Structure formats: C-alpha cells, structure tokens
Tab-separated table of C-alpha atoms in Angstrom:
chain	number	residue	atom	x	y	z
A	29	MET	CA	0.000	0.000	0.000
A	30	ARG	CA	1.247	3.465	-0.871
A	31	VAL	CA	0.621	6.598	1.166
A	32	ASP	CA	1.342	9.998	-0.381
A	33	ILE	CA	1.635	12.931	2.021
A	34	TRP	CA	1.716	16.664	1.232
A	35	THR	CA	3.160	18.878	3.974
A	36	ASP	CA	4.979	22.122	4.623
A	37	ILE	CA	7.610	22.291	7.337
A	38	VAL	CA	6.271	25.579	8.742
A	39	CYS	CA	2.740	24.194	9.067
A	40	PRO	CA	2.046	23.352	12.726
A	41	TRP	CA	-0.747	20.955	11.748
A	42	CYS	CA	1.698	19.115	9.476
A	43	TYR	CA	4.160	18.897	12.376
A	44	ILE	CA	1.503	17.369	14.609
A	45	GLY	CA	-0.136	15.360	11.840
A	46	GLN	CA	3.154	13.783	10.795
A	47	ALA	CA	3.826	12.685	14.371
A	48	ARG	CA	0.350	11.166	14.600
A	49	PHE	CA	0.765	9.403	11.263
A	50	ASP	CA	4.145	8.015	12.353
A	51	ALA	CA	2.488	6.635	15.485
A	52	ALA	CA	-0.393	5.211	13.441
A	53	LEU	CA	1.974	3.538	11.017
A	54	ALA	CA	3.987	2.059	13.891
A	55	GLY	CA	0.777	0.488	15.187
A	56	PHE	CA	-0.375	-0.777	11.788
A	57	GLU	CA	-0.123	-4.530	11.339
A	58	HIS	CA	1.030	-4.301	7.722
A	59	ARG	CA	3.428	-1.374	8.189
A	60	ASP	CA	6.301	-3.226	6.482
A	61	GLN	CA	4.231	-3.266	3.288
A	62	VAL	CA	3.486	0.456	3.259
A	63	GLU	CA	5.430	2.793	0.990
A	64	VAL	CA	5.308	6.402	2.206
A	65	VAL	CA	6.036	9.119	-0.356
A	66	GLN	CA	6.390	12.708	0.847
A	67	HIS	CA	5.508	15.708	-1.311
A	68	SER	CA	6.161	19.437	-1.154
A	69	TYR	CA	3.532	22.060	-0.418
A	70	GLU	CA	4.206	25.745	0.288
A	71	LEU	CA	1.912	27.713	2.567
A	72	ALA	CA	3.489	30.999	1.464
A	73	PRO	CA	4.640	30.458	-2.140
A	74	ASP	CA	4.323	34.136	-3.035
A	75	LEU	CA	6.824	35.350	-0.443
A	76	SER	CA	10.388	35.976	-1.523
A	77	PRO	CA	13.137	34.191	0.448
A	78	ALA	CA	13.980	37.510	2.088
A	79	GLU	CA	10.447	38.068	3.396
A	80	THR	CA	10.538	36.471	6.827
A	81	GLY	CA	8.952	37.696	10.019
A	82	PRO	CA	7.579	36.633	13.398
A	83	VAL	CA	4.862	34.006	13.181
A	84	LEU	CA	2.563	35.943	15.528
A	85	GLU	CA	2.630	38.928	13.182
A	86	MET	CA	1.848	36.624	10.265
A	87	LEU	CA	-1.230	35.311	12.068
A	88	MET	CA	-2.350	38.841	12.890
A	89	ASP	CA	-1.937	40.015	9.280
A	90	LYS	CA	-3.331	36.924	7.550
A	91	TYR	CA	-6.332	36.282	9.780
A	92	GLY	CA	-7.041	39.715	11.189
A	93	MET	CA	-6.277	38.581	14.730
A	94	SER	CA	-5.294	40.751	17.649
A	95	ARG	CA	-1.987	39.874	19.280
A	96	GLU	CA	-3.880	38.314	22.172
A	97	GLN	CA	-5.906	36.152	19.789
A	98	ALA	CA	-2.764	35.086	17.938
A	99	GLU	CA	-1.066	34.172	21.210
A	100	GLN	CA	-4.114	32.186	22.305
A	101	ALA	CA	-4.231	30.329	18.984
A	102	GLU	CA	-0.570	29.453	19.291
A	103	ALA	CA	-1.067	28.317	22.881
A	104	ARG	CA	-3.780	25.885	21.772
A	105	VAL	CA	-1.501	24.409	19.117
A	106	ALA	CA	1.374	24.233	21.602
A	107	GLY	CA	-0.833	22.131	23.879
A	108	LEU	CA	-1.606	19.699	21.069
A	109	ALA	CA	2.064	19.475	20.162
A	110	ALA	CA	2.998	18.806	23.775
A	111	ALA	CA	0.478	15.954	23.880
A	112	GLU	CA	2.470	14.328	21.061
A	113	GLY	CA	5.769	14.935	22.857
A	114	LEU	CA	6.800	17.666	20.418
A	115	PRO	CA	8.674	20.864	21.335
A	116	TYR	CA	6.873	24.029	20.291
A	117	THR	CA	7.586	27.732	20.556
A	118	SER	CA	5.831	30.792	19.165
A	119	ASN	CA	9.175	32.575	19.074
A	120	ARG	CA	9.867	31.525	15.503
A	121	ALA	CA	9.837	33.023	12.035
A	122	ASN	CA	7.522	32.505	9.098
A	123	GLY	CA	8.492	32.660	5.444
A	124	ASN	CA	8.953	30.925	2.119
A	125	THR	CA	10.031	27.267	2.291
A	126	PHE	CA	10.922	26.637	-1.363
A	127	ASP	CA	14.626	26.127	-0.641
A	128	ALA	CA	13.924	23.795	2.268
A	129	HIS	CA	11.664	21.716	0.016
A	130	ARG	CA	14.373	21.527	-2.646
A	131	LEU	CA	16.736	20.241	0.014
A	132	LEU	CA	14.152	17.655	1.089
A	133	HIS	CA	14.089	16.270	-2.448
A	134	LEU	CA	17.868	15.880	-2.344
A	135	ALA	CA	17.568	14.140	1.024
A	136	ALA	CA	14.897	11.795	-0.321
A	137	GLU	CA	17.239	10.732	-3.122
A	138	ARG	CA	19.900	9.960	-0.535
A	139	GLY	CA	17.515	7.978	1.663
A	140	LEU	CA	17.471	10.709	4.319
A	141	GLY	CA	14.184	12.440	3.557
A	142	ASP	CA	12.417	11.446	6.776
A	143	ASP	CA	15.452	12.357	8.876
A	144	LEU	CA	15.757	15.796	7.325
A	145	ARG	CA	12.025	16.474	7.560
A	146	ARG	CA	12.027	15.706	11.288
A	147	ALA	CA	15.146	17.824	11.792
A	148	LEU	CA	13.573	20.761	9.969
A	149	TYR	CA	10.403	20.469	12.043
A	150	ARG	CA	12.455	20.447	15.259
A	151	ALA	CA	14.573	23.371	14.122
A	152	ASN	CA	11.537	25.452	13.251
A	153	PHE	CA	9.014	24.604	15.933
A	154	GLY	CA	11.565	24.001	18.652
A	155	GLY	CA	13.244	27.321	17.919
A	156	GLU	CA	16.578	25.618	17.324
A	157	ALA	CA	17.509	27.257	14.011
A	158	SER	CA	16.136	29.099	11.002
A	159	VAL	CA	14.733	27.047	8.134
A	160	PHE	CA	14.967	30.066	5.822
A	161	ASP	CA	18.712	30.702	5.920
A	162	ALA	CA	21.059	28.807	3.571
A	163	ASP	CA	23.818	28.401	6.158
A	164	ALA	CA	21.380	27.116	8.777
A	165	LEU	CA	19.740	24.766	6.274
A	166	THR	CA	23.148	23.403	5.290
A	167	GLU	CA	24.008	22.768	8.922
A	168	ILE	CA	20.700	20.998	9.538
A	169	ALA	CA	21.207	18.891	6.420
A	170	SER	CA	24.714	17.982	7.513
A	171	SER	CA	23.454	16.963	10.962
A	172	VAL	CA	21.349	14.162	9.433
A	173	GLY	CA	24.126	12.878	7.207
A	174	LEU	CA	23.817	14.846	3.980
A	175	ASP	CA	27.036	16.081	2.429
A	176	ALA	CA	27.357	19.752	3.399
A	177	ALA	CA	29.001	20.749	0.116
A	178	GLU	CA	26.239	19.064	-1.890
A	179	ALA	CA	23.529	20.712	0.201
A	180	ARG	CA	25.195	24.094	-0.185
A	181	SER	CA	25.441	23.589	-3.948
A	182	VAL	CA	21.731	22.749	-4.189
A	183	LEU	CA	20.756	25.828	-2.212
A	184	ALA	CA	22.999	28.070	-4.305
A	185	GLY	CA	21.341	26.971	-7.550
A	186	ASP	CA	17.933	25.828	-8.723
A	187	ALA	CA	18.262	22.052	-8.402
A	188	TYR	CA	15.047	20.190	-7.516
A	189	GLY	CA	12.949	23.270	-8.142
A	190	ASP	CA	11.057	21.405	-10.856
A	191	ALA	CA	10.369	18.537	-8.440
A	192	VAL	CA	8.841	20.929	-5.906
A	193	ARG	CA	6.653	22.521	-8.561
A	194	GLU	CA	5.542	19.119	-9.827
A	195	ASP	CA	4.445	18.151	-6.314
A	196	GLU	CA	2.462	21.361	-6.080
A	197	ARG	CA	0.858	20.890	-9.499
A	198	THR	CA	-0.226	17.402	-8.510
A	199	ALA	CA	-1.690	18.755	-5.277
A	200	ALA	CA	-3.696	21.313	-7.239
A	201	GLN	CA	-4.913	18.665	-9.673
A	202	ILE	CA	-6.298	16.428	-6.926
A	203	GLY	CA	-7.847	19.327	-5.044
A	204	VAL	CA	-5.526	19.759	-2.078
A	205	ARG	CA	-6.462	23.034	-0.383
A	206	GLY	CA	-4.658	22.571	2.899
A	207	VAL	CA	-2.079	20.383	4.564
A	208	PRO	CA	-1.336	17.849	5.851
A	209	PHE	CA	-3.081	15.842	3.167
A	210	PHE	CA	-2.803	12.074	2.894
A	211	VAL	CA	-3.714	9.933	-0.115
A	212	LEU	CA	-4.003	6.217	0.599
A	213	ASP	CA	-3.450	3.840	-2.301
A	214	GLY	CA	-4.057	6.626	-4.788
A	215	LYS	CA	-7.801	6.654	-4.044
A	216	TYR	CA	-8.655	7.774	-0.529
A	217	GLY	CA	-7.922	11.284	0.736
A	218	VAL	CA	-7.534	12.187	4.404
A	219	SER	CA	-7.184	15.868	5.253
A	220	GLY	CA	-5.804	17.500	8.380
A	221	ALA	CA	-3.973	16.438	11.529
A	222	GLN	CA	-6.287	13.555	12.324
A	223	GLU	CA	-6.010	11.663	15.603
A	224	THR	CA	-3.708	8.636	15.587
A	225	GLY	CA	-6.646	6.271	16.076
A	226	THR	CA	-8.463	7.761	13.094
A	227	LEU	CA	-5.401	7.269	10.914
A	228	ILE	CA	-5.033	3.654	12.025
A	229	GLU	CA	-8.681	3.058	11.131
A	230	ALA	CA	-8.115	4.599	7.706
A	231	LEU	CA	-5.049	2.435	7.071
A	232	ASN	CA	-6.939	-0.696	8.093
A	233	GLN	CA	-9.991	0.184	6.014
A	234	VAL	CA	-8.003	0.865	2.854
A	235	TRP	CA	-5.884	-2.238	3.362
A	236	ASN	CA	-8.963	-4.416	3.775
A	237	GLU	CA	-10.662	-2.926	0.721
A	238	THR	CA	-7.664	-3.224	-1.574
A	239	HIS	CA	-6.044	-6.476	-0.429
A	240	ARG	CA	-8.826	-8.960	0.209
A	241	ALA	CA	-9.895	-11.439	-2.440
A	242	PRO	CA	-13.110	-10.670	-4.355
A	243	GLY	CA	-16.087	-11.770	-2.307
A	244	ALA	CA	-14.035	-12.366	0.842
A	245	PRO	CA	-15.133	-10.634	4.080
A	246	ALA	CA	-13.031	-7.796	5.472
A	247	GLU	CA	-10.664	-8.567	8.328
A	248	GLY	CA	-12.570	-8.619	11.585
A	249	ALA	CA	-15.928	-9.031	9.831
C-alpha cells in the first residue's frame, strides 16, 4: 500500500499530523508493506526568500487577529504538540520554504528524507535554528548525514525546483487546499492532523478494501 503525504515544514498541523501518522503507522499490522512518499507544499509560495517575520505577526496580518488572539491560537496548538511529545515555541519566524523543500528532495534521493524532515520540524518549531537561511539549512542537512558541500550547492542553484513545482501541481490537480493531506493507495484522501486512532482506522480500512480477495469478508468481519 502506498501513502502519499503533502506537507509544509512551517505548518504546525503538518508537524503534529506527521507525528500522529508516524504513530499510526507504527501500530499498523502491515506497516512493512506500506510505501510512504512525501511531497512538497508551500503555505506561502508568493513570499520571496527575504520576506521572513515573526509568526505571531503573520497570524495577525493573515487572519485579522489581535496579538492576544494570535497568542491564544498558538497556545492551543502548543498544547496539542505537547500531547504528542513535540517541542513548540511561538518565538519563531515565518516565510517561504521553497529552498527547504528543494533540500528535502535531495535528502529523499539519498535515503534521508524522513530524517531531514524531522530535523527541519524540530529546528523550526523548537526554535533551534532558522529554516529560511542557507547556512542554517546546510548545517541541519549535515546533521542528518547529507554532504554539506552538496547541500550548499543545491541551495545556491535551482536544483530540484522542478520537483517541488511538480508536487504542487499534482496537489492542485487532486484538489488539495490545505495540509497535511494524505492519499491512501491513490484513491482515498484524508485531510488534516487527524487523531492517531483515526489514521489507524483509515489504514486498516483501505488495506482491507484493496487487499482482500473478491467476495471475501473484510478482516474482523
């Protein structure tokens, strides 16, 4: 079974949703037969790489919130992150993630995509480092085993830009309007940071529907 996932590393719901999916997959009986393919999605594709700013100000500008409302919204998300054992701070920046996504495609080719994605999430939401600065991105990439010179070369050019855009075109074609977005076996879409139990149920349902013999009852029926 294949699971395609669209995420952005500055999306708090993707951060939480990925953790919940990882837990669901760990508890899935057929996990060794699941291929997970990650895809790029930018929440702020129109921003230039230089346009970064505090996430609270972004929330205030984008949603018309007061600072108090933005702080309260962030506090609610922080509580959900904490429930998943994830570090979370509102003292972080917001900006364009195109370069980080290009680096993720390099990492995927080297078998380090999951490691880099988790490191980028920690760096951003844990307030460890910027995910918008080339030097910081290179250091994060190096910390998970990517060659620093190769990472720096990718960031200095336009490598993997087409791969990012292809992911985003595919998302548009299938109607993705927000992330995280999961597609199970190319047929079943699951949107949002669903609870771990819900994701396990979805994995089991799709597995039963696509792997049982014609006319055979579903597992547990």
